[in-house]
Amino acid sequence: MKNIVILISGTGSNMAAIVRACSRDDWGVRFGARIAAVVSNRPHAGGLAWAAQEGIATAVVDHKAYPGREAFDLALAEEIDRHAPALVVLAGFMRILTPAFVQRYEGRLVNIHPSLLPAFPGLHTHERALAEGCRFAGATVHRVTAELDHGEILEQAVVPVLPADTADTLAARVLTQEHLIYPRALVRLLSGGVQKP
Ligand code: GRF
């Protein structure tokens, strides 16, 4: 069985889109894959309750309980490794990971970022796209490397920036596309459509 562990920090709408795609498109039958667990660094992340209702194992590794990034990442890895994951999927997981953590999951670790990378790595992507007068915005699914929001691009989606857009309306338009491209990227990885680096 190819276990997928999803890491979240908040609402978890990308996580939910992946869970729905997994059952709707029979990832179990097609790829021998399943969502093994959802892990959050925030005890009150909304996505945790949703995942639990779906019958998925959930866990919290609260970053505030650890003295630093190394200790937190070690505890997080311990939780993740209980599921011997084929893929570790960052879905709105708002922590910067240590190089050791990234190396441990090399080739298995992916992220979604709400911009057309390599434009606008980091935070406040929609505000920055609007401030720059971009006519298009979007989202990127990419492999995770030690450098923030870098790594091989696996999928992208583009949306128009409309004249009346605020950061919120643009974020909502981008998010609907995120929910399409993240499952699509995982299907390609699970089916061997992307070579390991
Ligand atoms: C998404 O826009 C994702 O790209 C970014 O954080 C947001 C998380 O949303 N990293 P959700 O928790 O998946 O609803």
Short mmCIF file of C-alpha atoms and ligand atoms in Angstrom, two decimals:
data_model
loop_
_atom_site.label_atom_id
_atom_site.label_comp_id
_atom_site.label_asym_id
_atom_site.label_seq_id
_atom_site.Cartn_x
_atom_site.Cartn_y
_atom_site.Cartn_z
CA MET A 1 0.00 0.00 0.00
CA LYS A 2 1.29 3.47 -0.92
CA ASN A 3 0.51 5.56 2.13
CA ILE A 4 -0.01 9.28 1.73
CA VAL A 5 0.43 11.54 4.76
CA ILE A 6 -0.96 15.06 4.44
CA LEU A 7 0.32 17.92 6.61
CA ILE A 8 -1.95 20.90 7.28
CA SER A 9 -2.05 24.00 9.46
CA GLY A 10 -5.52 25.39 8.81
CA THR A 11 -8.74 24.88 6.87
CA GLY A 12 -7.43 21.98 4.88
CA SER A 13 -9.45 22.58 1.73
CA ASN A 14 -6.60 21.22 -0.40
CA MET A 15 -6.41 18.20 1.89
CA ALA A 16 -10.17 17.67 1.47
CA ALA A 17 -9.85 17.96 -2.33
CA ILE A 18 -7.15 15.27 -2.27
CA VAL A 19 -9.19 12.99 0.01
CA ARG A 20 -12.24 13.36 -2.25
CA ALA A 21 -10.20 12.69 -5.39
CA CYS A 22 -8.69 9.61 -3.75
CA SER A 23 -12.09 8.04 -3.11
CA ARG A 24 -13.84 9.37 -6.24
CA ASP A 25 -11.08 8.20 -8.59
CA ASP A 26 -10.31 4.95 -6.78
CA TRP A 27 -6.67 5.60 -5.97
CA GLY A 28 -6.76 2.43 -3.89
CA VAL A 29 -7.62 0.27 -6.87
CA ARG A 30 -5.66 2.25 -9.45
CA PHE A 31 -2.45 2.88 -7.53
CA GLY A 32 -2.73 0.90 -4.29
CA ALA A 33 -2.73 4.27 -2.54
CA ARG A 34 -4.64 5.68 0.41
CA ILE A 35 -4.66 8.72 2.64
CA ALA A 36 -3.10 7.19 5.73
CA ALA A 37 -3.08 10.22 8.01
CA VAL A 38 -3.55 13.95 8.34
CA VAL A 39 -1.10 15.68 10.68
CA SER A 40 -1.33 19.28 11.86
CA ASN A 41 1.05 21.53 13.75
CA ARG A 42 -1.97 23.45 15.06
CA PRO A 43 -4.32 21.66 17.49
CA HIS A 44 -7.35 23.59 16.24
CA ALA A 45 -6.78 23.33 12.50
CA GLY A 46 -10.25 23.07 10.97
CA GLY A 47 -9.18 20.32 8.61
CA LEU A 48 -8.50 17.90 11.47
CA ALA A 49 -12.17 17.44 12.40
CA TRP A 50 -13.14 17.02 8.75
CA ALA A 51 -10.49 14.34 8.22
CA ALA A 52 -11.49 12.51 11.40
CA GLN A 53 -15.11 12.48 10.22
CA GLU A 54 -13.91 10.87 7.01
CA GLY A 55 -12.38 8.10 9.10
CA ILE A 56 -8.80 9.20 8.49
CA ALA A 57 -6.23 8.97 11.28
CA THR A 58 -5.32 12.41 12.57
CA ALA A 59 -2.51 13.65 14.77
CA VAL A 60 -1.24 16.93 16.17
CA VAL A 61 2.42 17.79 16.60
CA ASP A 62 2.20 21.26 18.13
CA HIS A 63 5.26 23.29 17.17
CA LYS A 64 4.81 25.42 20.30
CA ALA A 65 5.66 22.42 22.45
CA TYR A 66 9.21 22.17 21.07
CA PRO A 67 12.24 24.35 21.79
CA GLY A 68 13.22 24.78 18.13
CA ARG A 69 12.77 23.73 14.53
CA GLU A 70 15.06 20.70 14.80
CA ALA A 71 13.17 19.22 17.75
CA PHE A 72 9.80 19.93 16.15
CA ASP A 73 10.83 18.41 12.82
CA LEU A 74 12.11 15.29 14.57
CA ALA A 75 8.82 14.82 16.41
CA LEU A 76 6.91 15.47 13.20
CA ALA A 77 9.01 12.94 11.30
CA GLU A 78 8.41 10.37 14.03
CA GLU A 79 4.65 10.82 13.61
CA ILE A 80 4.87 10.70 9.82
CA ASP A 81 7.12 7.62 9.78
CA ARG A 82 4.53 5.58 11.68
CA HIS A 83 2.76 5.40 8.33
CA ALA A 84 5.83 4.60 6.18
CA PRO A 85 4.59 7.09 3.58
CA ALA A 86 5.21 6.91 -0.15
CA LEU A 87 4.26 10.60 -0.32
CA VAL A 88 4.29 13.42 2.22
CA VAL A 89 1.98 16.16 1.02
CA LEU A 90 2.18 19.70 2.40
CA ALA A 91 -1.25 21.28 2.04
CA GLY A 92 -1.31 24.71 3.63
CA PHE A 93 1.35 23.59 6.11
CA MET A 94 2.73 26.87 7.42
CA ARG A 95 6.09 25.86 8.86
CA ILE A 96 9.53 26.21 7.37
CA LEU A 97 11.13 22.77 7.42
CA THR A 98 14.75 22.04 8.29
CA PRO A 99 17.13 20.73 5.60
CA ALA A 100 17.37 17.45 7.54
CA PHE A 101 13.60 16.97 7.33
CA VAL A 102 13.56 17.78 3.62
CA GLN A 103 16.42 15.35 3.00
CA ARG A 104 14.69 12.58 4.95
CA TYR A 105 11.72 12.71 2.56
CA GLU A 106 13.63 13.54 -0.60
CA GLY A 107 11.65 12.48 -3.66
CA ARG A 108 8.52 11.97 -1.56
CA LEU A 109 7.81 15.53 -0.39
CA VAL A 110 5.56 17.92 -2.32
CA ASN A 111 3.95 21.30 -1.65
CA ILE A 112 1.39 23.63 -3.16
CA HIS A 113 2.11 27.33 -3.34
CA PRO A 114 -0.42 30.01 -4.31
CA SER A 115 1.62 31.73 -7.03
CA LEU A 116 3.13 30.97 -10.39
CA LEU A 117 6.58 29.98 -9.12
CA PRO A 118 9.31 31.09 -9.45
CA ALA A 119 7.35 34.34 -9.03
CA PHE A 120 6.42 35.28 -5.48
CA PRO A 121 7.85 32.63 -3.18
CA GLY A 122 6.99 33.22 0.48
CA LEU A 123 3.95 34.87 2.03
CA HIS A 124 1.28 37.33 0.80
CA THR A 125 1.47 36.14 -2.78
CA HIS A 126 -1.87 37.61 -3.87
CA GLU A 127 -1.19 41.04 -2.40
CA ARG A 128 2.17 41.06 -4.15
CA ALA A 129 0.73 39.95 -7.50
CA LEU A 130 -1.83 42.77 -7.28
CA ALA A 131 0.79 45.33 -6.25
CA GLU A 132 2.93 44.37 -9.24
CA GLY A 133 0.00 44.76 -11.61
CA CYS A 134 0.14 41.14 -12.76
CA ARG A 135 -2.52 40.26 -15.32
CA PHE A 136 -2.35 36.58 -14.39
CA ALA A 137 -1.85 34.70 -11.15
CA GLY A 138 -2.03 31.04 -10.22
CA ALA A 139 -0.73 28.17 -8.19
CA THR A 140 2.11 25.67 -8.37
CA VAL A 141 2.57 22.13 -7.10
CA HIS A 142 6.28 21.46 -6.68
CA ARG A 143 8.75 19.15 -5.07
CA VAL A 144 10.17 20.48 -1.83
CA THR A 145 13.83 21.35 -1.55
CA ALA A 146 15.72 22.99 1.28
CA GLU A 147 15.11 26.37 -0.38
CA LEU A 148 11.67 27.81 0.40
CA ASP A 149 9.12 27.43 -2.44
CA HIS A 150 11.66 26.07 -4.89
CA GLY A 151 12.00 22.62 -6.42
CA GLU A 152 10.81 20.92 -9.56
CA ILE A 153 7.46 22.20 -10.81
CA LEU A 154 4.93 19.36 -11.13
CA GLU A 155 1.72 21.22 -12.04
CA GLN A 156 0.60 24.80 -12.48
CA ALA A 157 -2.71 26.56 -13.06
CA VAL A 158 -3.22 30.10 -14.29
CA VAL A 159 -6.13 32.43 -13.50
CA PRO A 160 -6.79 35.96 -14.74
CA VAL A 161 -6.44 38.91 -12.38
CA LEU A 162 -9.62 40.97 -12.76
CA PRO A 163 -9.73 44.77 -12.39
CA ALA A 164 -11.87 44.70 -9.24
CA ASP A 165 -9.84 41.98 -7.53
CA THR A 166 -8.80 42.17 -3.92
CA ALA A 167 -6.32 39.75 -2.39
CA ASP A 168 -9.31 37.78 -1.09
CA THR A 169 -11.18 37.46 -4.39
CA LEU A 170 -7.97 36.53 -6.18
CA ALA A 171 -7.09 33.99 -3.48
CA ALA A 172 -10.52 32.38 -3.84
CA ARG A 173 -10.12 32.11 -7.63
CA VAL A 174 -6.67 30.58 -7.25
CA LEU A 175 -7.85 28.18 -4.54
CA THR A 176 -10.46 26.59 -6.83
CA GLN A 177 -7.61 25.77 -9.22
CA GLU A 178 -5.41 24.46 -6.39
CA HIS A 179 -8.10 21.89 -5.67
CA LEU A 180 -7.78 20.61 -9.24
CA ILE A 181 -4.02 20.61 -9.74
CA TYR A 182 -2.99 19.06 -6.42
CA PRO A 183 -4.86 15.77 -6.96
CA ARG A 184 -3.69 15.79 -10.59
CA ALA A 185 -0.04 16.12 -9.54
CA LEU A 186 -0.39 13.30 -7.01
CA VAL A 187 -1.97 11.03 -9.62
CA ARG A 188 1.00 11.64 -11.90
CA LEU A 189 3.43 10.85 -9.08
CA LEU A 190 1.52 7.73 -8.03
CA SER A 191 1.29 6.45 -11.57
CA GLY A 192 5.01 6.97 -12.15
CA GLY A 193 4.36 9.80 -14.60
CA VAL A 194 7.07 11.89 -12.95
CA GLN A 195 10.62 10.59 -12.68
CA LYS A 196 12.29 10.72 -9.27
CA PRO A 197 14.99 13.42 -9.15
C1 GRF B 1 -3.53 27.49 0.01
O1 GRF B 1 -3.71 28.66 -0.74
C2 GRF B 1 -2.14 26.96 -0.19
O2 GRF B 1 -1.65 27.13 -1.47
C3 GRF B 1 -1.36 27.81 0.78
O3 GRF B 1 -2.19 27.94 1.91
C4 GRF B 1 -3.55 27.80 1.52
C5 GRF B 1 -4.10 26.66 2.32
O4 GRF B 1 -5.46 26.49 2.14
N1 GRF B 1 -0.06 27.24 1.05
P1 GRF B 1 -6.16 25.16 2.67
O5 GRF B 1 -5.77 24.98 4.12
O6 GRF B 1 -5.74 24.01 1.81
O7 GRF B 1 -7.64 25.46 2.55
#
